[in-house]
Amino acid sequence: GIQVEQSPPDLILQEGANSTLRCNFSDSVNNLQWFHQNPWGQLINLFYIPSGTKQNGRLSATTVATERYSLLYISSSQTTDSGVYFCAVDEGYSTLTFGKGTMLLVSP
Amino acid sequence: GAGVSQSPSNKVTEKGKDVELRCDPISGHTALYWYRQSLGQGLEFLIYFQGNSAPDKSGLPSDRFSAERTGGSVSTLTIQRTQQEDSAVYLCASSLVAGGLNEQFFGPGTRLTVL
């Protein structure tokens, strides 16, 4: 099956800093989603981005499908951004394969 | 409903007992998915439904696990003769239809603890 690798595994930032999270995948995909898992375990949809670039406030994402990677940018980070960020892909079987996540801690 | 709902939010059971977990998808979503999240295995797919049919059951870890969906809406995941390794958070998701370009939305999960 498809392999999904996320980097870095852990990230510690000062409030106000910017960061880039990366997701590499081993095969072509129909669907790619970024999620934020909050401290209560809820998976919150950030982006649905099989290709191209999208922006939502301080967050933006870019997927280069031909090169099999996606990037999530967080600007002016806040303590509420803390949590685990997951990338998940659908290679055509309708189900999502998740990476292991990036654990982000934003300190005040 | 406004989002995917799951019940119970927490379940503690004794080894060997059966448990039922329930998922209510977003209104109008025809596809429903079950995943589980555990420390050792991360987030992994279990089974999905398109309508009341389950085209892919490949993720179910053993024959102790089963799921059904009736009326194209609510789904129940049943684990028989629970084992300690079944302890995990069970997540349900839904999308408009399965496959294609369809975004999945997740419920809050059921945390299962098998003593």
PDB file of C-alpha atoms in Angstrom:
ATOM      1  CA  GLY A   1       0.000   0.000   0.000  1.00  0.00           C
ATOM      2  CA  ILE A   2       0.869   3.663  -0.163  1.00  0.00           C
ATOM      3  CA  GLN A   3       3.405   5.060   2.292  1.00  0.00           C
ATOM      4  CA  VAL A   4       2.886   8.472   3.923  1.00  0.00           C
ATOM      5  CA  GLU A   5       5.781  10.136   5.691  1.00  0.00           C
ATOM      6  CA  GLN A   6       5.500  13.332   7.693  1.00  0.00           C
ATOM      7  CA  SER A   7       8.273  15.559   8.916  1.00  0.00           C
ATOM      8  CA  PRO A   8       9.362  16.734  11.349  1.00  0.00           C
ATOM      9  CA  PRO A   9       7.890  14.323  13.914  1.00  0.00           C
ATOM     10  CA  ASP A  10       8.042  16.971  16.643  1.00  0.00           C
ATOM     11  CA  LEU A  11       8.273  20.742  16.553  1.00  0.00           C
ATOM     12  CA  ILE A  12       8.512  23.325  19.309  1.00  0.00           C
ATOM     13  CA  LEU A  13       7.898  26.973  18.466  1.00  0.00           C
ATOM     14  CA  GLN A  14       7.695  30.296  20.229  1.00  0.00           C
ATOM     15  CA  GLU A  15       4.405  32.076  19.778  1.00  0.00           C
ATOM     16  CA  GLY A  16       4.548  34.227  16.668  1.00  0.00           C
ATOM     17  CA  ALA A  17       6.977  32.009  14.750  1.00  0.00           C
ATOM     18  CA  ASN A  18       6.288  30.472  11.349  1.00  0.00           C
ATOM     19  CA  SER A  19       6.633  26.798  10.429  1.00  0.00           C
ATOM     20  CA  THR A  20       6.395  24.378   7.517  1.00  0.00           C
ATOM     21  CA  LEU A  21       5.213  20.792   7.867  1.00  0.00           C
ATOM     22  CA  ARG A  22       5.862  18.299   5.091  1.00  0.00           C
ATOM     23  CA  CYS A  23       4.026  15.211   3.853  1.00  0.00           C
ATOM     24  CA  ASN A  24       5.602  12.840   1.310  1.00  0.00           C
ATOM     25  CA  PHE A  25       3.625  10.022  -0.280  1.00  0.00           C
ATOM     26  CA  SER A  26       4.821   7.089  -2.341  1.00  0.00           C
ATOM     27  CA  ASP A  27       2.186   6.888  -5.107  1.00  0.00           C
ATOM     28  CA  SER A  28      -0.350   9.004  -6.950  1.00  0.00           C
ATOM     29  CA  VAL A  29      -3.396  10.041  -4.944  1.00  0.00           C
ATOM     30  CA  ASN A  30      -6.992  11.089  -5.577  1.00  0.00           C
ATOM     31  CA  ASN A  31      -7.379  12.943  -2.334  1.00  0.00           C
ATOM     32  CA  LEU A  32      -5.153  14.550   0.264  1.00  0.00           C
ATOM     33  CA  GLN A  33      -6.352  16.061   3.512  1.00  0.00           C
ATOM     34  CA  TRP A  34      -4.624  17.882   6.369  1.00  0.00           C
ATOM     35  CA  PHE A  35      -6.073  17.575   9.870  1.00  0.00           C
ATOM     36  CA  HIS A  36      -5.341  19.108  13.252  1.00  0.00           C
ATOM     37  CA  GLN A  37      -5.992  16.828  16.206  1.00  0.00           C
ATOM     38  CA  ASN A  38      -6.739  18.975  19.218  1.00  0.00           C
ATOM     39  CA  PRO A  39      -5.938  17.996  22.821  1.00  0.00           C
ATOM     40  CA  TRP A  40      -9.396  16.416  23.145  1.00  0.00           C
ATOM     41  CA  GLY A  41      -8.688  14.080  20.245  1.00  0.00           C
ATOM     42  CA  GLN A  42     -11.009  15.683  17.699  1.00  0.00           C
ATOM     43  CA  LEU A  43      -9.731  15.630  14.114  1.00  0.00           C
ATOM     44  CA  ILE A  44     -10.414  19.029  12.608  1.00  0.00           C
ATOM     45  CA  ASN A  45     -10.347  19.429   8.842  1.00  0.00           C
ATOM     46  CA  LEU A  46      -7.811  22.009   7.736  1.00  0.00           C
ATOM     47  CA  PHE A  47      -7.512  21.465   3.998  1.00  0.00           C
ATOM     48  CA  TYR A  48      -8.794  19.177   1.301  1.00  0.00           C
ATOM     49  CA  ILE A  49      -6.023  19.621  -1.262  1.00  0.00           C
ATOM     50  CA  PRO A  50      -5.282  16.887  -3.817  1.00  0.00           C
ATOM     51  CA  SER A  51      -3.372  19.501  -5.839  1.00  0.00           C
ATOM     52  CA  GLY A  52      -2.659  23.211  -5.911  1.00  0.00           C
ATOM     53  CA  THR A  53      -2.545  25.829  -3.174  1.00  0.00           C
ATOM     54  CA  LYS A  54      -5.141  26.950  -0.659  1.00  0.00           C
ATOM     55  CA  GLN A  55      -5.118  29.483   2.137  1.00  0.00           C
ATOM     56  CA  ASN A  56      -7.286  29.859   5.212  1.00  0.00           C
ATOM     57  CA  GLY A  57      -6.274  32.674   7.526  1.00  0.00           C
ATOM     58  CA  ARG A  58      -2.831  31.996   8.981  1.00  0.00           C
ATOM     59  CA  LEU A  59      -2.700  28.545   7.420  1.00  0.00           C
ATOM     60  CA  SER A  60      -1.945  27.625   3.864  1.00  0.00           C
ATOM     61  CA  ALA A  61      -1.195  24.381   2.048  1.00  0.00           C
ATOM     62  CA  THR A  62       0.375  23.369  -1.227  1.00  0.00           C
ATOM     63  CA  THR A  63       0.266  19.957  -2.863  1.00  0.00           C
ATOM     64  CA  VAL A  64       2.556  19.113  -5.787  1.00  0.00           C
ATOM     65  CA  ALA A  65       0.943  15.875  -6.918  1.00  0.00           C
ATOM     66  CA  THR A  66       3.491  15.161  -9.666  1.00  0.00           C
ATOM     67  CA  GLU A  67       6.292  15.235  -7.099  1.00  0.00           C
ATOM     68  CA  ARG A  68       4.239  13.463  -4.412  1.00  0.00           C
ATOM     69  CA  TYR A  69       4.443  15.911  -1.568  1.00  0.00           C
ATOM     70  CA  SER A  70       2.347  18.438   0.299  1.00  0.00           C
ATOM     71  CA  LEU A  71       3.328  21.292   2.594  1.00  0.00           C
ATOM     72  CA  LEU A  72       1.359  22.928   5.401  1.00  0.00           C
ATOM     73  CA  TYR A  73       2.429  26.446   6.391  1.00  0.00           C
ATOM     74  CA  ILE A  74       1.546  27.944   9.739  1.00  0.00           C
ATOM     75  CA  SER A  75       2.301  31.637  10.134  1.00  0.00           C
ATOM     76  CA  SER A  76       2.318  33.716  13.315  1.00  0.00           C
ATOM     77  CA  SER A  77       1.723  30.615  15.409  1.00  0.00           C
ATOM     78  CA  GLN A  78      -0.482  30.757  18.506  1.00  0.00           C
ATOM     79  CA  THR A  79      -0.658  28.483  21.542  1.00  0.00           C
ATOM     80  CA  THR A  80      -4.003  27.204  20.268  1.00  0.00           C
ATOM     81  CA  ASP A  81      -2.173  25.775  17.224  1.00  0.00           C
ATOM     82  CA  SER A  82      -0.611  23.155  19.492  1.00  0.00           C
ATOM     83  CA  GLY A  83      -1.563  19.565  18.790  1.00  0.00           C
ATOM     84  CA  VAL A  84      -0.867  16.898  16.222  1.00  0.00           C
ATOM     85  CA  TYR A  85      -1.074  17.615  12.499  1.00  0.00           C
ATOM     86  CA  PHE A  86      -1.912  14.688  10.239  1.00  0.00           C
ATOM     87  CA  CYS A  87      -1.662  14.293   6.513  1.00  0.00           C
ATOM     88  CA  ALA A  88      -3.914  11.603   4.992  1.00  0.00           C
ATOM     89  CA  VAL A  89      -4.195  10.379   1.404  1.00  0.00           C
ATOM     90  CA  ASP A  90      -6.591   8.309  -0.669  1.00  0.00           C
ATOM     91  CA  GLU A  91      -4.812   6.401  -3.445  1.00  0.00           C
ATOM     92  CA  GLY A  92      -8.096   5.449  -5.095  1.00  0.00           C
ATOM     93  CA  TYR A  93      -9.664   2.959  -2.707  1.00  0.00           C
ATOM     94  CA  SER A  94     -11.893   5.562  -1.052  1.00  0.00           C
ATOM     95  CA  THR A  95     -10.171   5.178   2.318  1.00  0.00           C
ATOM     96  CA  LEU A  96      -7.575   7.408   3.941  1.00  0.00           C
ATOM     97  CA  THR A  97      -4.048   6.329   4.807  1.00  0.00           C
ATOM     98  CA  PHE A  98      -2.581   8.526   7.515  1.00  0.00           C
ATOM     99  CA  GLY A  99       0.950   9.594   8.246  1.00  0.00           C
ATOM    100  CA  LYS A 100       2.282   9.348  11.792  1.00  0.00           C
ATOM    101  CA  GLY A 101       1.739  13.058  12.344  1.00  0.00           C
ATOM    102  CA  THR A 102       3.754  16.076  13.453  1.00  0.00           C
ATOM    103  CA  MET A 103       3.360  17.006  17.099  1.00  0.00           C
ATOM    104  CA  LEU A 104       3.493  20.802  17.448  1.00  0.00           C
ATOM    105  CA  LEU A 105       3.936  22.661  20.704  1.00  0.00           C
ATOM    106  CA  VAL A 106       3.651  26.442  20.641  1.00  0.00           C
ATOM    107  CA  SER A 107       4.875  28.074  23.813  1.00  0.00           C
ATOM    108  CA  PRO A 108       3.864  31.581  24.976  1.00  0.00           C
TER     109      PRO A 108
ATOM    110  CA  GLY B   1     -26.984  16.632  12.095  1.00  0.00           C
ATOM    111  CA  ALA B   2     -24.394  19.361  12.005  1.00  0.00           C
ATOM    112  CA  GLY B   3     -21.476  16.968  12.353  1.00  0.00           C
ATOM    113  CA  VAL B   4     -20.618  13.311  12.814  1.00  0.00           C
ATOM    114  CA  SER B   5     -21.654  12.080  16.239  1.00  0.00           C
ATOM    115  CA  GLN B   6     -20.482   8.985  18.082  1.00  0.00           C
ATOM    116  CA  SER B   7     -21.600   7.230  21.225  1.00  0.00           C
ATOM    117  CA  PRO B   8     -20.582   6.435  23.816  1.00  0.00           C
ATOM    118  CA  SER B   9     -17.690   8.871  24.165  1.00  0.00           C
ATOM    119  CA  ASN B  10     -15.986   6.491  26.582  1.00  0.00           C
ATOM    120  CA  LYS B  11     -16.431   2.777  27.183  1.00  0.00           C
ATOM    121  CA  VAL B  12     -14.690   0.655  29.778  1.00  0.00           C
ATOM    122  CA  THR B  13     -15.276  -3.063  29.549  1.00  0.00           C
ATOM    123  CA  GLU B  14     -13.863  -6.307  30.835  1.00  0.00           C
ATOM    124  CA  LYS B  15     -11.892  -8.680  28.659  1.00  0.00           C
ATOM    125  CA  GLY B  16     -14.221 -11.146  26.959  1.00  0.00           C
ATOM    126  CA  LYS B  17     -17.287  -8.904  26.877  1.00  0.00           C
ATOM    127  CA  ASP B  18     -18.931  -7.657  23.677  1.00  0.00           C
ATOM    128  CA  VAL B  19     -19.213  -3.938  22.904  1.00  0.00           C
ATOM    129  CA  GLU B  20     -21.188  -1.863  20.403  1.00  0.00           C
ATOM    130  CA  LEU B  21     -20.065   1.519  19.160  1.00  0.00           C
ATOM    131  CA  ARG B  22     -22.430   3.814  17.299  1.00  0.00           C
ATOM    132  CA  CYS B  23     -21.876   6.410  14.593  1.00  0.00           C
ATOM    133  CA  ASP B  24     -24.347   8.912  13.182  1.00  0.00           C
ATOM    134  CA  PRO B  25     -22.990  10.546  10.003  1.00  0.00           C
ATOM    135  CA  ILE B  26     -23.581  14.027   8.643  1.00  0.00           C
ATOM    136  CA  SER B  27     -27.076  14.249   7.184  1.00  0.00           C
ATOM    137  CA  GLY B  28     -27.013  13.505   3.451  1.00  0.00           C
ATOM    138  CA  HIS B  29     -23.636  11.748   3.501  1.00  0.00           C
ATOM    139  CA  THR B  30     -23.893   8.342   1.859  1.00  0.00           C
ATOM    140  CA  ALA B  31     -20.394   7.093   2.711  1.00  0.00           C
ATOM    141  CA  LEU B  32     -19.349   6.167   6.239  1.00  0.00           C
ATOM    142  CA  TYR B  33     -15.935   5.023   7.462  1.00  0.00           C
ATOM    143  CA  TRP B  34     -14.546   3.471  10.624  1.00  0.00           C
ATOM    144  CA  TYR B  35     -10.934   4.010  11.723  1.00  0.00           C
ATOM    145  CA  ARG B  36      -9.121   3.403  14.964  1.00  0.00           C
ATOM    146  CA  GLN B  37      -6.263   5.205  16.638  1.00  0.00           C
ATOM    147  CA  SER B  38      -3.903   3.455  18.992  1.00  0.00           C
ATOM    148  CA  LEU B  39      -0.489   4.360  20.349  1.00  0.00           C
ATOM    149  CA  GLY B  40       1.324   1.574  18.592  1.00  0.00           C
ATOM    150  CA  GLN B  41      -0.466   1.597  15.235  1.00  0.00           C
ATOM    151  CA  GLY B  42      -1.404   5.217  14.651  1.00  0.00           C
ATOM    152  CA  LEU B  43      -4.582   5.901  12.673  1.00  0.00           C
ATOM    153  CA  GLU B  44      -5.731   2.903  10.665  1.00  0.00           C
ATOM    154  CA  PHE B  45      -8.710   2.154   8.416  1.00  0.00           C
ATOM    155  CA  LEU B  46     -11.160  -0.574   9.463  1.00  0.00           C
ATOM    156  CA  ILE B  47     -14.183  -0.639   7.117  1.00  0.00           C
ATOM    157  CA  TYR B  48     -16.302   1.659   4.978  1.00  0.00           C
ATOM    158  CA  PHE B  49     -19.874   1.727   3.739  1.00  0.00           C
ATOM    159  CA  GLN B  50     -21.389   3.194   0.610  1.00  0.00           C
ATOM    160  CA  GLY B  51     -25.060   3.235   1.463  1.00  0.00           C
ATOM    161  CA  ASN B  52     -25.704   0.007   3.342  1.00  0.00           C
ATOM    162  CA  SER B  53     -23.016  -1.965   1.495  1.00  0.00           C
ATOM    163  CA  ALA B  54     -19.480  -2.515   2.753  1.00  0.00           C
ATOM    164  CA  PRO B  55     -17.211  -2.729  -0.336  1.00  0.00           C
ATOM    165  CA  ASP B  56     -14.043  -2.821   1.732  1.00  0.00           C
ATOM    166  CA  LYS B  57     -13.702  -4.693   5.018  1.00  0.00           C
ATOM    167  CA  SER B  58      -9.988  -5.259   4.591  1.00  0.00           C
ATOM    168  CA  GLY B  59      -8.995  -3.300   7.667  1.00  0.00           C
ATOM    169  CA  LEU B  60     -10.971  -5.312  10.202  1.00  0.00           C
ATOM    170  CA  PRO B  61      -8.265  -6.882  12.395  1.00  0.00           C
ATOM    171  CA  SER B  62     -10.087 -10.147  13.161  1.00  0.00           C
ATOM    172  CA  ASP B  63     -13.427 -11.906  12.806  1.00  0.00           C
ATOM    173  CA  ARG B  64     -14.348 -10.590  16.248  1.00  0.00           C
ATOM    174  CA  PHE B  65     -14.973  -7.239  14.554  1.00  0.00           C
ATOM    175  CA  SER B  66     -18.104  -6.576  12.516  1.00  0.00           C
ATOM    176  CA  ALA B  67     -20.091  -3.565  11.402  1.00  0.00           C
ATOM    177  CA  GLU B  68     -23.443  -2.861   9.926  1.00  0.00           C
ATOM    178  CA  ARG B  69     -25.324   0.070   8.542  1.00  0.00           C
ATOM    179  CA  THR B  70     -29.044   0.131   8.041  1.00  0.00           C
ATOM    180  CA  GLY B  71     -31.215   2.740   6.400  1.00  0.00           C
ATOM    181  CA  GLY B  72     -28.133   4.356   4.895  1.00  0.00           C
ATOM    182  CA  SER B  73     -27.521   6.332   8.056  1.00  0.00           C
ATOM    183  CA  VAL B  74     -26.434   5.095  11.493  1.00  0.00           C
ATOM    184  CA  SER B  75     -23.702   2.478  11.721  1.00  0.00           C
ATOM    185  CA  THR B  76     -22.757   0.139  14.554  1.00  0.00           C
ATOM    186  CA  LEU B  77     -19.298  -1.363  15.051  1.00  0.00           C
ATOM    187  CA  THR B  78     -19.398  -4.501  17.206  1.00  0.00           C
ATOM    188  CA  ILE B  79     -16.406  -6.083  18.872  1.00  0.00           C
ATOM    189  CA  GLN B  80     -17.015  -9.538  20.309  1.00  0.00           C
ATOM    190  CA  ARG B  81     -14.990 -11.145  23.097  1.00  0.00           C
ATOM    191  CA  THR B  82     -12.914  -7.985  23.572  1.00  0.00           C
ATOM    192  CA  GLN B  83      -9.178  -8.274  24.171  1.00  0.00           C
ATOM    193  CA  GLN B  84      -6.809  -5.795  25.771  1.00  0.00           C
ATOM    194  CA  GLU B  85      -5.234  -5.045  22.391  1.00  0.00           C
ATOM    195  CA  ASP B  86      -8.641  -3.729  21.246  1.00  0.00           C
ATOM    196  CA  SER B  87      -8.171  -0.713  23.524  1.00  0.00           C
ATOM    197  CA  ALA B  88      -8.046   2.330  21.254  1.00  0.00           C
ATOM    198  CA  VAL B  89     -10.018   5.346  20.108  1.00  0.00           C
ATOM    199  CA  TYR B  90     -12.524   4.334  17.427  1.00  0.00           C
ATOM    200  CA  LEU B  91     -13.222   7.135  14.955  1.00  0.00           C
ATOM    201  CA  CYS B  92     -16.047   7.400  12.484  1.00  0.00           C
ATOM    202  CA  ALA B  93     -16.064   9.635   9.406  1.00  0.00           C
ATOM    203  CA  SER B  94     -18.490  10.415   6.621  1.00  0.00           C
ATOM    204  CA  SER B  95     -18.388  11.927   3.133  1.00  0.00           C
ATOM    205  CA  LEU B  96     -20.956  12.793   0.468  1.00  0.00           C
ATOM    206  CA  VAL B  97     -20.096   9.653  -1.487  1.00  0.00           C
ATOM    207  CA  ALA B  98     -17.183   7.239  -1.413  1.00  0.00           C
ATOM    208  CA  GLY B  99     -14.268   7.635  -3.753  1.00  0.00           C
ATOM    209  CA  GLY B 100     -13.604  10.374  -6.229  1.00  0.00           C
ATOM    210  CA  LEU B 101     -12.895  13.784  -4.816  1.00  0.00           C
ATOM    211  CA  ASN B 102     -14.693  13.574  -1.510  1.00  0.00           C
ATOM    212  CA  GLU B 103     -13.642  15.139   1.762  1.00  0.00           C
ATOM    213  CA  GLN B 104     -14.063  13.053   4.895  1.00  0.00           C
ATOM    214  CA  PHE B 105     -15.265  14.567   8.171  1.00  0.00           C
ATOM    215  CA  PHE B 106     -14.603  12.897  11.503  1.00  0.00           C
ATOM    216  CA  GLY B 107     -16.573  12.440  14.689  1.00  0.00           C
ATOM    217  CA  PRO B 108     -15.157  12.921  18.196  1.00  0.00           C
ATOM    218  CA  GLY B 109     -14.427   9.202  18.656  1.00  0.00           C
ATOM    219  CA  THR B 110     -15.185   6.535  21.240  1.00  0.00           C
ATOM    220  CA  ARG B 111     -12.369   5.733  23.661  1.00  0.00           C
ATOM    221  CA  LEU B 112     -12.503   2.002  24.403  1.00  0.00           C
ATOM    222  CA  THR B 113     -10.611   0.582  27.361  1.00  0.00           C
ATOM    223  CA  VAL B 114     -10.529  -3.179  27.846  1.00  0.00           C
ATOM    224  CA  LEU B 115      -9.464  -4.204  31.350  1.00  0.00           C
TER     225      LEU B 115
END
